[in-house]
mmCIF file of N, CA, C and O in Angstrom:
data_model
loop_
_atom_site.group_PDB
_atom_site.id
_atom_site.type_symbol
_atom_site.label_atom_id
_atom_site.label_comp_id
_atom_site.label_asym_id
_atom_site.label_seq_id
_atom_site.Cartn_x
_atom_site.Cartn_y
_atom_site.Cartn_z
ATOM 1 N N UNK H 1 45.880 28.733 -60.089
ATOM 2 C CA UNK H 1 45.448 27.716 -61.025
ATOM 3 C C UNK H 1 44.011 27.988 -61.444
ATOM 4 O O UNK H 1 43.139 27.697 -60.625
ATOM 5 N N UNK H 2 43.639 28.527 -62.658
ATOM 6 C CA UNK H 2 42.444 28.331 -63.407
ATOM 7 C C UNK H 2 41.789 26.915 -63.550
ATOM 8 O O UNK H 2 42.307 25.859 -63.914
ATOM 9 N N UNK H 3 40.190 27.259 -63.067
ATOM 10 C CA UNK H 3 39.580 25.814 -63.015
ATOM 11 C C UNK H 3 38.539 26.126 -64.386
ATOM 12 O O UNK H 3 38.082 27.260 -64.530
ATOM 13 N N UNK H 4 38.307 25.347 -65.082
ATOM 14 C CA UNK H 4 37.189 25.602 -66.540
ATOM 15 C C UNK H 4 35.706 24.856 -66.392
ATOM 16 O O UNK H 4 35.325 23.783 -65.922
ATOM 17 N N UNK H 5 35.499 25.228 -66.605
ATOM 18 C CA UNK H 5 33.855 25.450 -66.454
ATOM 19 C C UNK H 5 33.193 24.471 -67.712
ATOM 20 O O UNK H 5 33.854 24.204 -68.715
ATOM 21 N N UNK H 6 31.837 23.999 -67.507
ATOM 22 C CA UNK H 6 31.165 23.391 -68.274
ATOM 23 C C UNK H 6 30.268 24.782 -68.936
ATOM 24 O O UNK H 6 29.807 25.582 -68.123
ATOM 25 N N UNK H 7 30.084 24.983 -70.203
ATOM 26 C CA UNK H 7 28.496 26.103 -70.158
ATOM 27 C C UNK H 7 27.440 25.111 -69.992
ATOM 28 O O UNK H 7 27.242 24.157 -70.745
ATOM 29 N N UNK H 8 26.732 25.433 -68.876
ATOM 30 C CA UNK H 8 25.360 24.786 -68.909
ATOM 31 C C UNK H 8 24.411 24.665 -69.947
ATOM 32 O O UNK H 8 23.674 23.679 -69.984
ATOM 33 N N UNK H 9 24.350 25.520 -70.758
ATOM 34 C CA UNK H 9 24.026 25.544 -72.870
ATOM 35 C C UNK H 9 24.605 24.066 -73.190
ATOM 36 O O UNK H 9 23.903 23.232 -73.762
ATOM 37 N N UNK H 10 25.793 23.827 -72.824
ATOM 38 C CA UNK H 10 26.436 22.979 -73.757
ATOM 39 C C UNK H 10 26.233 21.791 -73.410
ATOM 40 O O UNK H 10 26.351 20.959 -74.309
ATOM 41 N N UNK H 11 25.870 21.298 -72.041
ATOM 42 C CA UNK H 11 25.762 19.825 -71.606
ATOM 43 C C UNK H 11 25.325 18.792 -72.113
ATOM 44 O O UNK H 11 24.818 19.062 -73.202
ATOM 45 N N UNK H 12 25.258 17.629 -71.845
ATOM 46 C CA UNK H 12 24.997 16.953 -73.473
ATOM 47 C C UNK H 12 24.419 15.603 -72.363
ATOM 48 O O UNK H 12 25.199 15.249 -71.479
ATOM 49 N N UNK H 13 23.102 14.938 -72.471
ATOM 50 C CA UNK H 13 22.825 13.879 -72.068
ATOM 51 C C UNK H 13 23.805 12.490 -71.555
ATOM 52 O O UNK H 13 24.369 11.704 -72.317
ATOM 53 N N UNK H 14 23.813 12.458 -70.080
ATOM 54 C CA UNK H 14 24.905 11.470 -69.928
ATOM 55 C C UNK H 14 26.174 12.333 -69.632
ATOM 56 O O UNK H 14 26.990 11.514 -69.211
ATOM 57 N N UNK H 15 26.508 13.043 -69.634
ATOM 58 C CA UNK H 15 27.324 13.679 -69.452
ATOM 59 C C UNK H 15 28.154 13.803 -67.662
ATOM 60 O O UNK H 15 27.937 14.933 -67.224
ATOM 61 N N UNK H 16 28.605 13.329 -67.111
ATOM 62 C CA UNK H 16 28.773 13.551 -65.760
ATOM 63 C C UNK H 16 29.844 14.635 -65.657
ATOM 64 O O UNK H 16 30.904 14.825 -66.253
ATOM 65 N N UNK H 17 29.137 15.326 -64.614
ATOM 66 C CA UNK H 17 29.444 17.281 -63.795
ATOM 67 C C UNK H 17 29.945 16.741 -63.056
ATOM 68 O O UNK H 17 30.161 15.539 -63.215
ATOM 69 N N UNK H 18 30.405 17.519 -61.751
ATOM 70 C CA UNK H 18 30.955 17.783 -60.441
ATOM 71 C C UNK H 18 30.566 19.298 -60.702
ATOM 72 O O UNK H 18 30.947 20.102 -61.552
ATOM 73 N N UNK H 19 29.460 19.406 -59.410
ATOM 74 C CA UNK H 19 28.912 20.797 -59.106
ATOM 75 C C UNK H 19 29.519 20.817 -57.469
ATOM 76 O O UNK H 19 30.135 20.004 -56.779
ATOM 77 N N UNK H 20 28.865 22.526 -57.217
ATOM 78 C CA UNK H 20 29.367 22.767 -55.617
ATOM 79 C C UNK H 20 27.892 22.909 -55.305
ATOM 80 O O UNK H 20 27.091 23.641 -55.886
ATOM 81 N N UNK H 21 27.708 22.246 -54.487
ATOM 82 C CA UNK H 21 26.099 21.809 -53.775
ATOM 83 C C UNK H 21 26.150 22.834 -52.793
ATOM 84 O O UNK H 21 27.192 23.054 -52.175
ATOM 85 N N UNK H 22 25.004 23.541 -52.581
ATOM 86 C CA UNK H 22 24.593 23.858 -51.522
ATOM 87 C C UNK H 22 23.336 23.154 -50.947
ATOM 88 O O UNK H 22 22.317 23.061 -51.631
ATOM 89 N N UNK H 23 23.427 22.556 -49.422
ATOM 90 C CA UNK H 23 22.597 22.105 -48.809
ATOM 91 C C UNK H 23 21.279 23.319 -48.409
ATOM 92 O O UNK H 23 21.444 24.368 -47.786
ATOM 93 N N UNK H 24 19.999 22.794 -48.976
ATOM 94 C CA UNK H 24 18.916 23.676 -49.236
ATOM 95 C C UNK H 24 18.524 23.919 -47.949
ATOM 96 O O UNK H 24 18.053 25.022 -47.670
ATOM 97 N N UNK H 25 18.661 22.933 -46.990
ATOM 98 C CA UNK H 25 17.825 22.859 -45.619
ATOM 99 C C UNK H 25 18.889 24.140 -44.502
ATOM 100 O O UNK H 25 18.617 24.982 -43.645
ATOM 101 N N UNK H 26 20.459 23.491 -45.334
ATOM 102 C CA UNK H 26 21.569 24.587 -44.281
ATOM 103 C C UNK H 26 22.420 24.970 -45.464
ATOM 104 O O UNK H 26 23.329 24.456 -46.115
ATOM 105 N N UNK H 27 21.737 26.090 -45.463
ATOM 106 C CA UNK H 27 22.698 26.926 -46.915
ATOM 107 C C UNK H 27 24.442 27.396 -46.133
ATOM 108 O O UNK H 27 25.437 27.912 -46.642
ATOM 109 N N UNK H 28 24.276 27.128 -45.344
ATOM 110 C CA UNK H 28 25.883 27.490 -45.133
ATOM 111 C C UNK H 28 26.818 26.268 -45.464
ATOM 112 O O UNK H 28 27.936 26.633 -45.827
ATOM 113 N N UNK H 29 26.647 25.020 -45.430
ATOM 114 C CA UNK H 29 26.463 24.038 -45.788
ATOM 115 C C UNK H 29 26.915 23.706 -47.374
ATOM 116 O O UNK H 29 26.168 23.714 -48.352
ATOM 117 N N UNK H 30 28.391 23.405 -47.343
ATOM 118 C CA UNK H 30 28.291 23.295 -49.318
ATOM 119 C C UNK H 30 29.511 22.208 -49.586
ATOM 120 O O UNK H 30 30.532 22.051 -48.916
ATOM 121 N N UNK H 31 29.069 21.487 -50.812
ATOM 122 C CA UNK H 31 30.012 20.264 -50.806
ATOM 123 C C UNK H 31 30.342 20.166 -52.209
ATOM 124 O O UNK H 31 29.534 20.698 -52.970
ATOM 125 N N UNK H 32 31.592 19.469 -52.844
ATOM 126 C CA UNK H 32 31.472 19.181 -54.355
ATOM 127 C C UNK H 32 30.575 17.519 -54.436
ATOM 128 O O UNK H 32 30.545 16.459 -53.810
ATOM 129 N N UNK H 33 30.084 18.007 -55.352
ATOM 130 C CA UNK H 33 29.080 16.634 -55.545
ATOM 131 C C UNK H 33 28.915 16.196 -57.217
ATOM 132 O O UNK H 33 28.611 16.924 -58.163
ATOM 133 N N UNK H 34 29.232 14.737 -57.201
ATOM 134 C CA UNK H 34 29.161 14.369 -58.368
ATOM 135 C C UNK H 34 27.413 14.602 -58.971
ATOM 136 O O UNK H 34 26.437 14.506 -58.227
ATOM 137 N N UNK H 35 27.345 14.912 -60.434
ATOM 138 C CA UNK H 35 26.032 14.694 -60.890
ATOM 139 C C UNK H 35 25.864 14.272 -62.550
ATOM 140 O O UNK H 35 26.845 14.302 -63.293
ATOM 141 N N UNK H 36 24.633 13.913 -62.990
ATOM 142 C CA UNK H 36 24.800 13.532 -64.337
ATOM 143 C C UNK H 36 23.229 13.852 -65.398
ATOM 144 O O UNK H 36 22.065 13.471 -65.518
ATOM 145 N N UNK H 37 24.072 14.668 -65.890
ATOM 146 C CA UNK H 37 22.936 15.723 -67.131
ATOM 147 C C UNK H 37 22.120 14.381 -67.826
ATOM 148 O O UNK H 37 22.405 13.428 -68.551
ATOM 149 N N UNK H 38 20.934 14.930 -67.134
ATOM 150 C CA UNK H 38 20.045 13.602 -67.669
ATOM 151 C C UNK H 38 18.245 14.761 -68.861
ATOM 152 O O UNK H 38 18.044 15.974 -68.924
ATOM 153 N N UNK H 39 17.769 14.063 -69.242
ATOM 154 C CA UNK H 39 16.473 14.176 -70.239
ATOM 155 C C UNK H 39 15.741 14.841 -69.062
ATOM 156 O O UNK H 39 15.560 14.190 -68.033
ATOM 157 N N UNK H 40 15.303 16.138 -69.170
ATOM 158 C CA UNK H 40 14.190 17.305 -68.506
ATOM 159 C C UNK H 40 13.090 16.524 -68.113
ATOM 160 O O UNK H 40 12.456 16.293 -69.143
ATOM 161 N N UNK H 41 12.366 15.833 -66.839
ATOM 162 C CA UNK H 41 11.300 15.028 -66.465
ATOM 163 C C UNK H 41 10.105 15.579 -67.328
ATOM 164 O O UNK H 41 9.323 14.798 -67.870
ATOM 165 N N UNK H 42 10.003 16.732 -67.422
ATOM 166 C CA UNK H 42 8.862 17.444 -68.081
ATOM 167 C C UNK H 42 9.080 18.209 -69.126
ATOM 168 O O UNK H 42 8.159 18.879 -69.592
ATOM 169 N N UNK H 43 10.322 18.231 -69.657
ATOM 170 C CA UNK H 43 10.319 18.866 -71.007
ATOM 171 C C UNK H 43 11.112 18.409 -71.926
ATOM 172 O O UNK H 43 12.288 18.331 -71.569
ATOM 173 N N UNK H 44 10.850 18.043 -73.106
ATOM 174 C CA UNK H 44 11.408 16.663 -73.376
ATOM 175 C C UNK H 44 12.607 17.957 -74.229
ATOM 176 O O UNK H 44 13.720 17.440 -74.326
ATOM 177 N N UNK H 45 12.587 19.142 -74.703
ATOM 178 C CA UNK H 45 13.898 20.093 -75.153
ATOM 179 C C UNK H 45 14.594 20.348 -74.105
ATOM 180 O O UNK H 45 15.534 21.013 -74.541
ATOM 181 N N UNK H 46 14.696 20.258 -73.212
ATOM 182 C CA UNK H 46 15.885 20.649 -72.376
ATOM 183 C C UNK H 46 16.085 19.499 -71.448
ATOM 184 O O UNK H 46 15.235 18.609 -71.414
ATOM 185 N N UNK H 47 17.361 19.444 -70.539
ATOM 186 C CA UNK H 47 18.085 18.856 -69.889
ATOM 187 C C UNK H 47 18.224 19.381 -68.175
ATOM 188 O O UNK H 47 18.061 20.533 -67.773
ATOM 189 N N UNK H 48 18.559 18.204 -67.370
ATOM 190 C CA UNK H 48 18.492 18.598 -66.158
ATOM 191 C C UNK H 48 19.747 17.579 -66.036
ATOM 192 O O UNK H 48 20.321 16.913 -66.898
ATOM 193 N N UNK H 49 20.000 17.737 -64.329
ATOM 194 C CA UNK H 49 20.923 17.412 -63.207
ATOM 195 C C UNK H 49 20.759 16.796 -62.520
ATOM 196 O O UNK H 49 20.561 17.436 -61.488
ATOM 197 N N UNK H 50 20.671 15.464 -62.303
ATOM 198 C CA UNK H 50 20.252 14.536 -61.414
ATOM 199 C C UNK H 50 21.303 14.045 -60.223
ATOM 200 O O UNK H 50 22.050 13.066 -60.219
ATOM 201 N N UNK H 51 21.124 14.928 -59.352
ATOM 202 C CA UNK H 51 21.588 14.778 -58.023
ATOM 203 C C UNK H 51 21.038 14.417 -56.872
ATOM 204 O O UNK H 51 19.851 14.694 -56.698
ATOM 205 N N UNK H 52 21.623 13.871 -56.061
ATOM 206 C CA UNK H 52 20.902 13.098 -55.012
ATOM 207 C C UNK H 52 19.971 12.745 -54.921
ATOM 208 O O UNK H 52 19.348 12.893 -53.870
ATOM 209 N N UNK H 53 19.491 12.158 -55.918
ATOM 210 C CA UNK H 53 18.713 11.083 -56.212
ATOM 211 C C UNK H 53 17.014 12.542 -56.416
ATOM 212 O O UNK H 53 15.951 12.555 -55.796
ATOM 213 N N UNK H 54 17.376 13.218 -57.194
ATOM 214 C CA UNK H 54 16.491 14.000 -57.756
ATOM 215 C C UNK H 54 17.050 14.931 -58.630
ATOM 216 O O UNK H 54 18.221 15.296 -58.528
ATOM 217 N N UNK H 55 16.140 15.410 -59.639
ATOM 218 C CA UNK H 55 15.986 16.054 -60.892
ATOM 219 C C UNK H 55 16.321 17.652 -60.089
ATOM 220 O O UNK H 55 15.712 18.150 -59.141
ATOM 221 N N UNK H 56 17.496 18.199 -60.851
ATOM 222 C CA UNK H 56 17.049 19.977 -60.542
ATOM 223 C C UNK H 56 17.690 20.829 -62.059
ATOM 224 O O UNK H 56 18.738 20.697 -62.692
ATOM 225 N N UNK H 57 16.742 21.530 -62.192
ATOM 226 C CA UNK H 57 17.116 22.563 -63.032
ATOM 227 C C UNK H 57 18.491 23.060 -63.263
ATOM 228 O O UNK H 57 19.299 23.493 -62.441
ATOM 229 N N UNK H 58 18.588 22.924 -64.429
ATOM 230 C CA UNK H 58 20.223 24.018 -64.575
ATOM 231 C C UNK H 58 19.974 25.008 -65.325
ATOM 232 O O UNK H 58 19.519 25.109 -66.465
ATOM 233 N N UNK H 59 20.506 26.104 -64.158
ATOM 234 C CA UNK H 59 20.300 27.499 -64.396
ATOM 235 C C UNK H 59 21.498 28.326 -65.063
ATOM 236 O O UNK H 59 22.668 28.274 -64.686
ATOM 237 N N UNK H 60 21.191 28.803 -65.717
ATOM 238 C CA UNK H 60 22.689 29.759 -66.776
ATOM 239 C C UNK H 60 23.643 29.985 -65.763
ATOM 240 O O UNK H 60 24.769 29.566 -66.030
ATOM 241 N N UNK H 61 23.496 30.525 -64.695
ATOM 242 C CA UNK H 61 24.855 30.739 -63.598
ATOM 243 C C UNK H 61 25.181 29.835 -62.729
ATOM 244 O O UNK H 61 25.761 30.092 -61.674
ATOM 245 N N UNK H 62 24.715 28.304 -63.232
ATOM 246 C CA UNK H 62 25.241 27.292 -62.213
ATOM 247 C C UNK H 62 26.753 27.175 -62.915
ATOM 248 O O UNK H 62 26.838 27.398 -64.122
ATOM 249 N N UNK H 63 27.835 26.854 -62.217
ATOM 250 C CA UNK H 63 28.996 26.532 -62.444
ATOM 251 C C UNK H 63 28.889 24.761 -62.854
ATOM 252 O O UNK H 63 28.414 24.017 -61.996
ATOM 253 N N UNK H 64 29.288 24.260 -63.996
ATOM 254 C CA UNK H 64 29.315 22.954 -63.879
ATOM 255 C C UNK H 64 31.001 22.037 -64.399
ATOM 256 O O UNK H 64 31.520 22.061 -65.516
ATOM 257 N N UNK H 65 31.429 21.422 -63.334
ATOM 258 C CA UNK H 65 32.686 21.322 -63.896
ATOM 259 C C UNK H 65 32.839 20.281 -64.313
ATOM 260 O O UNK H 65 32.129 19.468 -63.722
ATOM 261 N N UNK H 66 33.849 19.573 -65.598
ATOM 262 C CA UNK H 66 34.140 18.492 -65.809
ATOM 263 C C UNK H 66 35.193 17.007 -65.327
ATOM 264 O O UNK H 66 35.385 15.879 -65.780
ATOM 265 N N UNK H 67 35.668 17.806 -64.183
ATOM 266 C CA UNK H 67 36.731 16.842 -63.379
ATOM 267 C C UNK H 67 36.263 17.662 -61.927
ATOM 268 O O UNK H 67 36.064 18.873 -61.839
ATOM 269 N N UNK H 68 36.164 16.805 -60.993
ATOM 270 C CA UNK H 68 36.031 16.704 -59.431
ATOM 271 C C UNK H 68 37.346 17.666 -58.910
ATOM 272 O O UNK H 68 37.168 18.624 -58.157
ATOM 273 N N UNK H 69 38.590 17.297 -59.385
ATOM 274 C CA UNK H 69 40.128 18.426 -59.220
ATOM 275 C C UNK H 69 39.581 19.598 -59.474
ATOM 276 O O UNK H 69 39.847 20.370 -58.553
ATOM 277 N N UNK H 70 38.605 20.345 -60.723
ATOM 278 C CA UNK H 70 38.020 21.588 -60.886
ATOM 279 C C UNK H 70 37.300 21.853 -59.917
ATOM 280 O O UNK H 70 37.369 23.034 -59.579
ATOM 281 N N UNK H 71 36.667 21.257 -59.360
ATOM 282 C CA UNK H 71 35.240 21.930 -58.721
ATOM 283 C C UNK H 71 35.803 21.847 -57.414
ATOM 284 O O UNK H 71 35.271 22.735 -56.748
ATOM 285 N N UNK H 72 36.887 21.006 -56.503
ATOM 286 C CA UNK H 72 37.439 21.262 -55.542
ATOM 287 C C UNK H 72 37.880 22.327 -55.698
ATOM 288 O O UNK H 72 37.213 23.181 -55.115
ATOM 289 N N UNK H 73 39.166 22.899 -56.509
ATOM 290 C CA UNK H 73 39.881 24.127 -56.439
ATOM 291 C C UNK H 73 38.994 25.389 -56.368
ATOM 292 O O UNK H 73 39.148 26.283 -55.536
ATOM 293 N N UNK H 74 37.926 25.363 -57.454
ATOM 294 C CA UNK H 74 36.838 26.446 -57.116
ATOM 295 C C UNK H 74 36.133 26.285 -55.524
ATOM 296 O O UNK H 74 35.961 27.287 -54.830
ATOM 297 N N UNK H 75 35.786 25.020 -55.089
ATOM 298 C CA UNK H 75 35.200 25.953 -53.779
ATOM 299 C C UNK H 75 36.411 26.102 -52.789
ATOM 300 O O UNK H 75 36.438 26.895 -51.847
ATOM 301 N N UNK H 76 37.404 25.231 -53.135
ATOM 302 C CA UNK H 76 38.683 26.437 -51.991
ATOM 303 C C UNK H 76 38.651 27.243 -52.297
ATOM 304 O O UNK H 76 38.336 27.940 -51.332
ATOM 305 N N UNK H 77 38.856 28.255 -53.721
ATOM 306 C CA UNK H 77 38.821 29.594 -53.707
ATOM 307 C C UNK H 77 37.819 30.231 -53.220
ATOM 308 O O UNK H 77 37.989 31.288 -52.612
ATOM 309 N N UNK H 78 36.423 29.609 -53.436
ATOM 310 C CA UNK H 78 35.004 30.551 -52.599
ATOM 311 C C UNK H 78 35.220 30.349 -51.471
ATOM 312 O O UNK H 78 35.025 31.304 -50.720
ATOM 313 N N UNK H 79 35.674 29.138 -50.902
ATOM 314 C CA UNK H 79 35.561 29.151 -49.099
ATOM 315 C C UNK H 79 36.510 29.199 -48.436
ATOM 316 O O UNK H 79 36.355 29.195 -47.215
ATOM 317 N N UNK H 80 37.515 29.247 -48.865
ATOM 318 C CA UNK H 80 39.030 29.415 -47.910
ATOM 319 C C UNK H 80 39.043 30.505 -46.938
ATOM 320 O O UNK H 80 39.428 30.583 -45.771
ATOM 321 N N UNK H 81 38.424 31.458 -47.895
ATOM 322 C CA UNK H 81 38.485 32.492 -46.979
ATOM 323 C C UNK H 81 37.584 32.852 -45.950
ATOM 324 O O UNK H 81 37.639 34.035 -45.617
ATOM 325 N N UNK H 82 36.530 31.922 -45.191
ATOM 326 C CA UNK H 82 35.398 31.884 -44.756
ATOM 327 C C UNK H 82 36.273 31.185 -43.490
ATOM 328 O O UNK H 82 35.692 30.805 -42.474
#
């Protein structure tokens, strides 16, 4: 089963993702986590990701999916085999 992807280009204010989090403190550590493309704190042309209760950058190779069913099936495929 193919899961489809958001382009991070395309996100649009208000918009709610389901990303695969990695925990920064224990990078082995990774969860699907709801988030929602909010106005850049410091740049009023671009857009950010407001997750757990803070602002982070979206980077061209973040995966961002539009249904929670997507972003589960993608990290079974990255972690099943782990």
């Amino acid at each position: 089963m193919a899961t489809e992807t958001i382009d991070p280009k395309k996100g649009k204010t208000g918009d709610e993702v389901y990303v695969i989090y990695h925990n920064p403190h224990t990078p082995s550590v990774a969860n699907v986590r709801q988030a929602e493309i909010v106005p850049h704190p410091k740049n009023p042309n671009a857009v950010a990701l407001f997750l757990n209760e803070s602002f982070h950058l979206i980077e061209e190779d973040d995966a961002l999916f539009s249904s929670e069913k997507d972003a589960e099936q993608a990290f079974k495929e990255l972690y099943d085999d782990y």
